[in-house]
């Protein structure tokens, strides 16, 4: 059966969320890259104020490498590549800070601010929890040589590890909160998008969205040389139902009809509500013969939809798309065939080119 817009698989939704988050974060990656390079450069200049600076050449070489990794973040084609580029950028920044701490009297205290800033500043930049964990490891791995140094002050080590843990926990909570906010925003955008293309009463596509998808399907059918057929359905005596039993009864019938269509159609079939009690079904890779058989099956199923003034019946018109014909022209012929079905007594199916139903 075809999926409604609000029934997209969870895996597809998660993939769409990650892709959208990737594009949004990449838009801010330039600023983050510039900040990383400038921060490393400032730390390098500050180290020059301390006697006997070490590894200056290596630290200078790390600056263009950091810029390269930051550039790869912007150009990453996938979420996985993006995560690897982010981890590499953090690793180079942290390694630069590690080299700067070497040779100082209290290297652990020198390295701690850099590690805490990196963790807190990048907490929002990860798309998955696994990426956040990889970034934390890339940053805090350079703590180990200082923490395990037997000559380091025990007091300095204890307090530095404590503050590093606090920064880690704060970064973790910030990451989760940001992910929750971004996911809620994404879900809201999806709901708004579905409302813009879906008839809220029946769950069928709106007229505009149906015609848009029909145009796309028509293009694919022309390219592949496959048939494409439209099945136009109109509920019989719908005005009489509304006038005699109220619009709530009419709405219930519309919802019931939509449920039948939803369950009866194939994956790839599309149905929309064109207005009032009129629906249209788009049938890719099916000709008029198959559409006629489908219409007869639908009429039998629709008879079971509750209706207070008698069984639910529909008049149906069928038109297969011809060479050089637009979707609107095919739709017009299907509409005319449906009108002929009504004139023939309703509860009938007519094919566009047939002389009689």
mmCIF file of C-alpha atoms in Angstrom:
data_model
loop_
_atom_site.group_PDB
_atom_site.id
_atom_site.type_symbol
_atom_site.label_atom_id
_atom_site.label_comp_id
_atom_site.label_asym_id
_atom_site.label_seq_id
_atom_site.Cartn_x
_atom_site.Cartn_y
_atom_site.Cartn_z
ATOM 1 C CA UNK A 1 0.000 0.000 0.000
ATOM 2 C CA UNK A 2 1.228 3.553 -0.587
ATOM 3 C CA UNK A 3 2.684 5.443 2.355
ATOM 4 C CA UNK A 4 1.014 8.589 3.515
ATOM 5 C CA UNK A 5 3.225 11.643 4.108
ATOM 6 C CA UNK A 6 2.858 11.180 7.883
ATOM 7 C CA UNK A 7 3.855 7.500 7.727
ATOM 8 C CA UNK A 8 7.437 7.793 6.478
ATOM 9 C CA UNK A 9 9.647 4.991 7.871
ATOM 10 C CA UNK A 10 11.608 5.906 10.999
ATOM 11 C CA UNK A 11 14.885 5.071 9.255
ATOM 12 C CA UNK A 12 14.104 7.493 6.428
ATOM 13 C CA UNK A 13 13.153 10.184 8.933
ATOM 14 C CA UNK A 14 16.388 9.711 10.881
ATOM 15 C CA UNK A 15 18.438 9.862 7.683
ATOM 16 C CA UNK A 16 16.673 13.057 6.602
ATOM 17 C CA UNK A 17 17.250 14.570 10.040
ATOM 18 C CA UNK A 18 20.971 13.815 9.926
ATOM 19 C CA UNK A 19 21.335 15.185 6.416
ATOM 20 C CA UNK A 20 19.523 18.399 7.323
ATOM 21 C CA UNK A 21 21.621 18.801 10.481
ATOM 22 C CA UNK A 22 24.768 18.209 8.444
ATOM 23 C CA UNK A 23 23.939 21.003 5.989
ATOM 24 C CA UNK A 24 23.022 23.392 8.778
ATOM 25 C CA UNK A 25 26.220 22.758 10.740
ATOM 26 C CA UNK A 26 28.357 22.977 7.628
ATOM 27 C CA UNK A 27 27.021 26.510 7.144
ATOM 28 C CA UNK A 28 28.720 27.501 10.420
ATOM 29 C CA UNK A 29 31.842 25.382 9.918
ATOM 30 C CA UNK A 30 33.787 28.240 8.303
ATOM 31 C CA UNK A 31 33.508 30.339 11.450
ATOM 32 C CA UNK A 32 34.471 27.374 13.603
ATOM 33 C CA UNK A 33 37.459 26.602 11.385
ATOM 34 C CA UNK A 34 38.678 30.189 11.486
ATOM 35 C CA UNK A 35 38.267 30.200 15.269
ATOM 36 C CA UNK A 36 40.265 26.965 15.601
ATOM 37 C CA UNK A 37 43.147 28.241 13.480
ATOM 38 C CA UNK A 38 43.232 31.671 15.115
ATOM 39 C CA UNK A 39 42.987 30.143 18.580
ATOM 40 C CA UNK A 40 45.946 27.875 17.857
ATOM 41 C CA UNK A 41 47.913 30.810 16.429
ATOM 42 C CA UNK A 42 47.205 32.986 19.487
ATOM 43 C CA UNK A 43 48.238 30.146 21.796
ATOM 44 C CA UNK A 44 51.449 29.814 19.779
ATOM 45 C CA UNK A 45 52.195 33.532 20.083
ATOM 46 C CA UNK A 46 51.508 33.437 23.815
ATOM 47 C CA UNK A 47 53.968 30.566 24.163
ATOM 48 C CA UNK A 48 56.674 32.758 22.638
ATOM 49 C CA UNK A 49 56.461 34.948 25.745
ATOM 50 C CA UNK A 50 57.660 32.040 27.849
ATOM 51 C CA UNK A 51 61.407 31.238 27.809
ATOM 52 C CA UNK A 52 62.652 28.330 25.719
ATOM 53 C CA UNK A 53 59.517 27.560 23.680
ATOM 54 C CA UNK A 54 59.533 24.057 22.171
ATOM 55 C CA UNK A 55 58.331 22.514 18.921
ATOM 56 C CA UNK A 56 57.686 25.885 17.285
ATOM 57 C CA UNK A 57 58.182 24.625 13.736
ATOM 58 C CA UNK A 58 55.870 21.656 14.264
ATOM 59 C CA UNK A 59 53.226 23.863 15.836
ATOM 60 C CA UNK A 60 53.372 26.283 12.917
ATOM 61 C CA UNK A 61 52.969 23.374 10.500
ATOM 62 C CA UNK A 62 49.880 22.252 12.382
ATOM 63 C CA UNK A 63 48.087 25.515 11.568
ATOM 64 C CA UNK A 64 47.548 24.828 7.821
ATOM 65 C CA UNK A 65 46.695 21.211 8.694
ATOM 66 C CA UNK A 66 43.986 22.469 11.042
ATOM 67 C CA UNK A 67 42.695 24.750 8.290
ATOM 68 C CA UNK A 68 42.650 21.800 5.859
ATOM 69 C CA UNK A 69 40.590 19.636 8.202
ATOM 70 C CA UNK A 70 38.204 22.536 8.815
ATOM 71 C CA UNK A 71 37.797 22.897 5.045
ATOM 72 C CA UNK A 72 37.006 19.179 4.806
ATOM 73 C CA UNK A 73 34.225 19.709 7.351
ATOM 74 C CA UNK A 74 32.573 22.204 5.004
ATOM 75 C CA UNK A 75 32.968 19.909 1.989
ATOM 76 C CA UNK A 76 32.072 16.620 3.707
ATOM 77 C CA UNK A 77 29.597 14.696 1.501
ATOM 78 C CA UNK A 78 28.223 12.524 4.301
ATOM 79 C CA UNK A 79 27.567 12.538 8.027
ATOM 80 C CA UNK A 80 30.335 9.999 8.603
ATOM 81 C CA UNK A 81 32.925 11.981 6.663
ATOM 82 C CA UNK A 82 31.845 15.113 8.506
ATOM 83 C CA UNK A 83 32.404 13.420 11.866
ATOM 84 C CA UNK A 84 35.868 12.197 10.901
ATOM 85 C CA UNK A 85 36.863 15.686 9.696
ATOM 86 C CA UNK A 86 35.612 17.250 12.940
ATOM 87 C CA UNK A 87 37.554 14.751 15.047
ATOM 88 C CA UNK A 88 40.692 15.376 12.996
ATOM 89 C CA UNK A 89 40.327 19.131 13.492
ATOM 90 C CA UNK A 90 39.971 18.739 17.265
ATOM 91 C CA UNK A 91 42.909 16.343 17.352
ATOM 92 C CA UNK A 92 45.210 18.860 15.643
ATOM 93 C CA UNK A 93 44.076 21.716 17.915
ATOM 94 C CA UNK A 94 44.541 19.543 21.014
ATOM 95 C CA UNK A 95 47.922 18.276 19.812
ATOM 96 C CA UNK A 96 49.019 21.872 19.242
ATOM 97 C CA UNK A 97 47.990 22.726 22.810
ATOM 98 C CA UNK A 98 49.787 19.635 24.079
ATOM 99 C CA UNK A 99 53.019 20.687 22.382
ATOM 100 C CA UNK A 100 52.636 24.157 23.831
ATOM 101 C CA UNK A 101 52.323 22.742 27.343
ATOM 102 C CA UNK A 102 55.545 20.741 27.065
ATOM 103 C CA UNK A 103 58.476 22.363 28.783
ATOM 104 C CA UNK A 104 56.360 24.433 31.191
ATOM 105 C CA UNK A 105 56.512 24.064 34.957
ATOM 106 C CA UNK A 106 52.890 22.950 35.186
ATOM 107 C CA UNK A 107 51.915 21.477 31.799
ATOM 108 C CA UNK A 108 48.668 19.976 33.077
ATOM 109 C CA UNK A 109 47.379 23.355 34.241
ATOM 110 C CA UNK A 110 48.456 24.911 30.931
ATOM 111 C CA UNK A 111 46.626 22.266 28.897
ATOM 112 C CA UNK A 112 43.421 22.209 30.973
ATOM 113 C CA UNK A 113 41.854 25.493 29.684
ATOM 114 C CA UNK A 114 42.420 24.507 26.068
ATOM 115 C CA UNK A 115 40.822 21.093 26.560
ATOM 116 C CA UNK A 116 37.830 22.524 28.437
ATOM 117 C CA UNK A 117 37.265 25.230 25.816
ATOM 118 C CA UNK A 118 37.447 22.740 22.962
ATOM 119 C CA UNK A 119 34.959 20.378 24.605
ATOM 120 C CA UNK A 120 32.454 23.087 25.505
ATOM 121 C CA UNK A 121 32.761 25.030 22.239
ATOM 122 C CA UNK A 122 32.171 21.954 20.081
ATOM 123 C CA UNK A 123 29.363 20.350 22.108
ATOM 124 C CA UNK A 124 26.734 21.485 19.579
ATOM 125 C CA UNK A 125 28.801 20.533 16.542
ATOM 126 C CA UNK A 126 28.263 16.782 16.650
ATOM 127 C CA UNK A 127 25.440 15.060 14.800
ATOM 128 C CA UNK A 128 25.561 11.728 16.631
ATOM 129 C CA UNK A 129 26.517 10.651 20.126
ATOM 130 C CA UNK A 130 29.268 8.462 18.674
ATOM 131 C CA UNK A 131 30.801 11.549 17.055
ATOM 132 C CA UNK A 132 30.712 13.436 20.347
ATOM 133 C CA UNK A 133 32.455 10.520 22.034
ATOM 134 C CA UNK A 134 35.111 10.427 19.297
ATOM 135 C CA UNK A 135 35.694 14.174 19.686
ATOM 136 C CA UNK A 136 36.074 13.807 23.463
ATOM 137 C CA UNK A 137 38.626 11.041 23.001
ATOM 138 C CA UNK A 138 40.530 13.057 20.378
ATOM 139 C CA UNK A 139 40.766 15.960 22.818
ATOM 140 C CA UNK A 140 41.299 14.248 26.165
ATOM 141 C CA UNK A 141 43.785 11.672 24.901
ATOM 142 C CA UNK A 142 46.479 14.333 25.234
ATOM 143 C CA UNK A 143 45.687 14.635 28.946
ATOM 144 C CA UNK A 144 47.044 11.180 29.664
ATOM 145 C CA UNK A 145 50.783 11.901 29.403
ATOM 146 C CA UNK A 146 50.406 14.748 31.909
ATOM 147 C CA UNK A 147 48.087 12.857 34.254
ATOM 148 C CA UNK A 148 50.369 9.806 34.304
ATOM 149 C CA UNK A 149 53.528 11.884 34.806
ATOM 150 C CA UNK A 150 54.949 10.717 38.189
ATOM 151 C CA UNK A 151 56.680 14.071 38.712
ATOM 152 C CA UNK A 152 53.445 16.071 38.467
ATOM 153 C CA UNK A 153 51.968 17.584 41.604
ATOM 154 C CA UNK A 154 49.263 15.318 42.985
ATOM 155 C CA UNK A 155 47.149 18.321 43.954
ATOM 156 C CA UNK A 156 47.400 19.803 40.447
ATOM 157 C CA UNK A 157 46.549 16.444 38.899
ATOM 158 C CA UNK A 158 43.469 15.862 41.079
ATOM 159 C CA UNK A 159 42.024 19.323 40.496
ATOM 160 C CA UNK A 160 42.785 19.334 36.776
ATOM 161 C CA UNK A 161 41.130 15.936 36.320
ATOM 162 C CA UNK A 162 38.136 17.188 38.324
ATOM 163 C CA UNK A 163 37.694 20.293 36.179
ATOM 164 C CA UNK A 164 38.271 18.293 33.002
ATOM 165 C CA UNK A 165 35.519 15.873 34.084
ATOM 166 C CA UNK A 166 33.184 18.800 34.800
ATOM 167 C CA UNK A 167 33.848 20.191 31.322
ATOM 168 C CA UNK A 168 33.217 16.750 29.841
ATOM 169 C CA UNK A 169 29.883 16.329 31.645
ATOM 170 C CA UNK A 170 28.795 19.871 30.729
ATOM 171 C CA UNK A 171 29.684 19.242 27.100
ATOM 172 C CA UNK A 172 27.749 15.967 27.127
ATOM 173 C CA UNK A 173 24.621 17.576 28.587
ATOM 174 C CA UNK A 174 24.870 20.486 26.144
ATOM 175 C CA UNK A 175 25.187 18.067 23.249
ATOM 176 C CA UNK A 176 22.089 16.136 24.313
ATOM 177 C CA UNK A 177 20.076 19.317 24.844
ATOM 178 C CA UNK A 178 21.105 20.706 21.475
ATOM 179 C CA UNK A 179 20.256 17.424 19.773
ATOM 180 C CA UNK A 180 16.840 17.430 21.433
ATOM 181 C CA UNK A 181 16.196 21.003 20.320
ATOM 182 C CA UNK A 182 17.325 20.313 16.752
ATOM 183 C CA UNK A 183 15.234 17.147 16.558
ATOM 184 C CA UNK A 184 12.126 18.951 17.798
ATOM 185 C CA UNK A 185 12.702 21.719 15.253
ATOM 186 C CA UNK A 186 13.139 19.134 12.495
ATOM 187 C CA UNK A 187 9.973 17.276 13.497
ATOM 188 C CA UNK A 188 8.043 20.540 13.507
ATOM 189 C CA UNK A 189 9.315 21.396 10.027
ATOM 190 C CA UNK A 190 8.251 17.949 8.829
ATOM 191 C CA UNK A 191 4.782 18.381 10.292
ATOM 192 C CA UNK A 192 4.410 21.764 8.630
ATOM 193 C CA UNK A 193 5.670 20.340 5.343
ATOM 194 C CA UNK A 194 3.151 17.486 5.525
ATOM 195 C CA UNK A 195 0.338 19.910 6.249
ATOM 196 C CA UNK A 196 1.269 21.929 3.191
ATOM 197 C CA UNK A 197 0.977 18.933 0.855
ATOM 198 C CA UNK A 198 -1.701 16.860 2.580
ATOM 199 C CA UNK A 199 -5.445 17.138 2.925
ATOM 200 C CA UNK A 200 -5.892 17.222 6.692
ATOM 201 C CA UNK A 201 -9.290 15.493 6.668
ATOM 202 C CA UNK A 202 -8.422 12.427 4.602
ATOM 203 C CA UNK A 203 -4.632 12.203 4.599
ATOM 204 C CA UNK A 204 -4.638 12.210 0.780
ATOM 205 C CA UNK A 205 -2.336 14.532 -1.118
ATOM 206 C CA UNK A 206 -3.569 18.028 -1.821
ATOM 207 C CA UNK A 207 -4.487 18.893 -5.395
ATOM 208 C CA UNK A 208 -1.304 20.901 -5.959
ATOM 209 C CA UNK A 209 0.970 18.195 -4.545
ATOM 210 C CA UNK A 210 -0.837 15.451 -6.449
ATOM 211 C CA UNK A 211 -0.406 17.272 -9.756
ATOM 212 C CA UNK A 212 3.260 17.928 -8.942
ATOM 213 C CA UNK A 213 3.914 14.248 -8.280
ATOM 214 C CA UNK A 214 1.893 13.305 -11.345
ATOM 215 C CA UNK A 215 4.081 15.558 -13.517
ATOM 216 C CA UNK A 216 7.211 13.900 -12.124
ATOM 217 C CA UNK A 217 5.762 10.424 -12.690
ATOM 218 C CA UNK A 218 4.792 11.416 -16.226
ATOM 219 C CA UNK A 219 8.364 12.463 -16.948
ATOM 220 C CA UNK A 220 9.657 9.117 -15.703
ATOM 221 C CA UNK A 221 7.054 7.238 -17.715
ATOM 222 C CA UNK A 222 7.963 9.075 -20.923
ATOM 223 C CA UNK A 223 11.666 8.425 -20.374
ATOM 224 C CA UNK A 224 11.133 4.721 -19.676
ATOM 225 C CA UNK A 225 8.375 4.225 -22.252
ATOM 226 C CA UNK A 226 6.026 2.775 -19.631
ATOM 227 C CA UNK A 227 2.270 3.387 -19.253
ATOM 228 C CA UNK A 228 0.737 5.842 -16.797
ATOM 229 C CA UNK A 229 -2.983 5.921 -16.015
ATOM 230 C CA UNK A 230 -5.241 8.199 -13.973
ATOM 231 C CA UNK A 231 -8.303 6.893 -12.137
ATOM 232 C CA UNK A 232 -10.788 9.658 -11.290
ATOM 233 C CA UNK A 233 -13.289 8.857 -8.504
ATOM 234 C CA UNK A 234 -16.339 10.831 -7.432
ATOM 235 C CA UNK A 235 -18.681 9.867 -4.582
ATOM 236 C CA UNK A 236 -22.267 9.520 -5.784
ATOM 237 C CA UNK A 237 -24.951 11.758 -4.246
ATOM 238 C CA UNK A 238 -22.498 13.357 -1.834
ATOM 239 C CA UNK A 239 -24.427 16.645 -1.649
ATOM 240 C CA UNK A 240 -27.539 14.730 -0.680
ATOM 241 C CA UNK A 241 -25.586 13.087 2.133
ATOM 242 C CA UNK A 242 -24.339 16.434 3.485
ATOM 243 C CA UNK A 243 -27.754 18.088 3.172
ATOM 244 C CA UNK A 244 -29.635 15.227 4.792
ATOM 245 C CA UNK A 245 -27.240 14.091 7.506
ATOM 246 C CA UNK A 246 -24.810 16.964 8.058
ATOM 247 C CA UNK A 247 -21.227 17.594 7.108
ATOM 248 C CA UNK A 248 -19.904 15.394 9.927
ATOM 249 C CA UNK A 249 -21.439 12.384 8.180
ATOM 250 C CA UNK A 250 -19.901 13.506 4.887
ATOM 251 C CA UNK A 251 -16.492 13.896 6.524
ATOM 252 C CA UNK A 252 -16.732 10.373 7.965
ATOM 253 C CA UNK A 253 -17.446 8.971 4.504
ATOM 254 C CA UNK A 254 -14.507 10.870 3.030
ATOM 255 C CA UNK A 255 -12.196 9.468 5.685
ATOM 256 C CA UNK A 256 -13.558 5.971 5.114
ATOM 257 C CA UNK A 257 -12.987 6.227 1.387
ATOM 258 C CA UNK A 258 -9.426 7.431 1.964
ATOM 259 C CA UNK A 259 -8.737 4.444 4.234
ATOM 260 C CA UNK A 260 -9.960 2.039 1.563
ATOM 261 C CA UNK A 261 -7.746 3.647 -1.079
ATOM 262 C CA UNK A 262 -4.786 3.673 1.238
ATOM 263 C CA UNK A 263 -5.065 -0.064 1.919
ATOM 264 C CA UNK A 264 -5.946 -1.148 -1.621
ATOM 265 C CA UNK A 265 -3.239 0.627 -3.623
ATOM 266 C CA UNK A 266 0.289 -0.534 -4.355
ATOM 267 C CA UNK A 267 3.528 1.052 -3.220
ATOM 268 C CA UNK A 268 4.234 3.702 -5.817
ATOM 269 C CA UNK A 269 0.574 4.479 -6.469
ATOM 270 C CA UNK A 270 -0.434 7.994 -5.431
ATOM 271 C CA UNK A 271 -3.835 9.337 -4.555
ATOM 272 C CA UNK A 272 -4.987 12.864 -3.930
ATOM 273 C CA UNK A 273 -8.141 14.732 -3.062
ATOM 274 C CA UNK A 274 -8.800 17.129 -5.904
ATOM 275 C CA UNK A 275 -11.661 18.864 -4.157
ATOM 276 C CA UNK A 276 -14.889 18.079 -2.321
ATOM 277 C CA UNK A 277 -15.766 14.418 -2.896
ATOM 278 C CA UNK A 278 -13.405 13.966 -5.874
ATOM 279 C CA UNK A 279 -10.282 11.828 -5.653
ATOM 280 C CA UNK A 280 -7.732 10.832 -8.265
ATOM 281 C CA UNK A 281 -5.353 7.886 -8.263
ATOM 282 C CA UNK A 282 -2.069 7.938 -10.165
ATOM 283 C CA UNK A 283 -1.124 4.471 -11.433
ATOM 284 C CA UNK A 284 2.441 4.232 -12.767
ATOM 285 C CA UNK A 285 3.302 1.229 -14.945
ATOM 286 C CA UNK A 286 -0.366 0.330 -15.379
ATOM 287 C CA UNK A 287 -2.547 0.600 -18.440
ATOM 288 C CA UNK A 288 -6.268 1.210 -18.713
ATOM 289 C CA UNK A 289 -7.136 -2.499 -18.492
ATOM 290 C CA UNK A 290 -5.403 -2.848 -15.124
ATOM 291 C CA UNK A 291 -6.929 0.441 -13.950
ATOM 292 C CA UNK A 292 -10.412 -0.815 -14.894
ATOM 293 C CA UNK A 293 -9.892 -3.965 -12.837
ATOM 294 C CA UNK A 294 -8.663 -1.874 -9.904
ATOM 295 C CA UNK A 295 -11.688 0.421 -10.152
ATOM 296 C CA UNK A 296 -14.048 -2.560 -9.965
ATOM 297 C CA UNK A 297 -12.224 -3.881 -6.875
ATOM 298 C CA UNK A 298 -12.380 -0.463 -5.243
ATOM 299 C CA UNK A 299 -16.126 -0.162 -5.874
ATOM 300 C CA UNK A 300 -16.666 -3.485 -4.112
ATOM 301 C CA UNK A 301 -14.549 -2.428 -1.123
ATOM 302 C CA UNK A 302 -16.073 1.028 -0.889
ATOM 303 C CA UNK A 303 -19.531 -0.497 -0.550
ATOM 304 C CA UNK A 304 -18.488 -1.543 2.976
ATOM 305 C CA UNK A 305 -17.799 2.040 4.099
ATOM 306 C CA UNK A 306 -20.619 3.097 6.472
ATOM 307 C CA UNK A 307 -22.990 5.685 5.039
ATOM 308 C CA UNK A 308 -26.241 6.654 6.797
ATOM 309 C CA UNK A 309 -28.353 6.888 3.631
ATOM 310 C CA UNK A 310 -27.303 3.672 1.924
ATOM 311 C CA UNK A 311 -24.207 1.932 0.499
ATOM 312 C CA UNK A 312 -21.289 4.075 -0.640
ATOM 313 C CA UNK A 313 -20.951 4.104 -4.429
ATOM 314 C CA UNK A 314 -18.597 6.000 -6.727
ATOM 315 C CA UNK A 315 -18.470 6.970 -10.373
ATOM 316 C CA UNK A 316 -15.057 6.404 -11.934
ATOM 317 C CA UNK A 317 -13.303 7.643 -15.047
ATOM 318 C CA UNK A 318 -10.092 6.199 -16.464
ATOM 319 C CA UNK A 319 -7.596 7.753 -18.869
ATOM 320 C CA UNK A 320 -4.166 6.539 -19.888
ATOM 321 C CA UNK A 321 -1.589 9.189 -20.776
ATOM 322 C CA UNK A 322 -1.036 9.504 -24.518
ATOM 323 C CA UNK A 323 2.133 10.452 -26.382
ATOM 324 C CA UNK A 324 2.679 14.205 -26.258
ATOM 325 C CA UNK A 325 -0.097 14.683 -23.721
ATOM 326 C CA UNK A 326 0.305 16.629 -20.491
ATOM 327 C CA UNK A 327 -0.924 15.380 -17.132
ATOM 328 C CA UNK A 328 -3.643 18.052 -17.086
ATOM 329 C CA UNK A 329 -4.909 16.860 -20.468
ATOM 330 C CA UNK A 330 -5.000 13.259 -19.248
ATOM 331 C CA UNK A 331 -6.755 14.395 -16.076
ATOM 332 C CA UNK A 332 -9.345 16.271 -18.135
ATOM 333 C CA UNK A 333 -10.128 13.151 -20.174
ATOM 334 C CA UNK A 334 -10.438 11.081 -16.980
ATOM 335 C CA UNK A 335 -12.781 13.734 -15.562
ATOM 336 C CA UNK A 336 -14.955 13.607 -18.674
ATOM 337 C CA UNK A 337 -15.046 9.811 -18.450
ATOM 338 C CA UNK A 338 -16.181 10.111 -14.818
ATOM 339 C CA UNK A 339 -18.966 12.485 -15.854
ATOM 340 C CA UNK A 340 -20.090 9.927 -18.441
ATOM 341 C CA UNK A 341 -20.189 7.336 -15.677
ATOM 342 C CA UNK A 342 -22.540 9.580 -13.698
ATOM 343 C CA UNK A 343 -24.720 10.127 -16.735
ATOM 344 C CA UNK A 344 -24.866 6.358 -17.236
ATOM 345 C CA UNK A 345 -26.524 5.938 -13.848
ATOM 346 C CA UNK A 346 -23.618 6.278 -11.367
ATOM 347 C CA UNK A 347 -21.807 3.415 -9.589
ATOM 348 C CA UNK A 348 -20.125 2.822 -12.936
ATOM 349 C CA UNK A 349 -16.636 2.898 -14.484
ATOM 350 C CA UNK A 350 -15.946 4.514 -17.872
ATOM 351 C CA UNK A 351 -12.716 4.499 -19.855
ATOM 352 C CA UNK A 352 -11.945 7.733 -21.722
ATOM 353 C CA UNK A 353 -11.861 6.391 -25.277
ATOM 354 C CA UNK A 354 -14.785 4.010 -24.920
ATOM 355 C CA UNK A 355 -17.999 4.959 -26.692
ATOM 356 C CA UNK A 356 -19.973 3.561 -23.787
ATOM 357 C CA UNK A 357 -19.241 2.620 -20.179
#
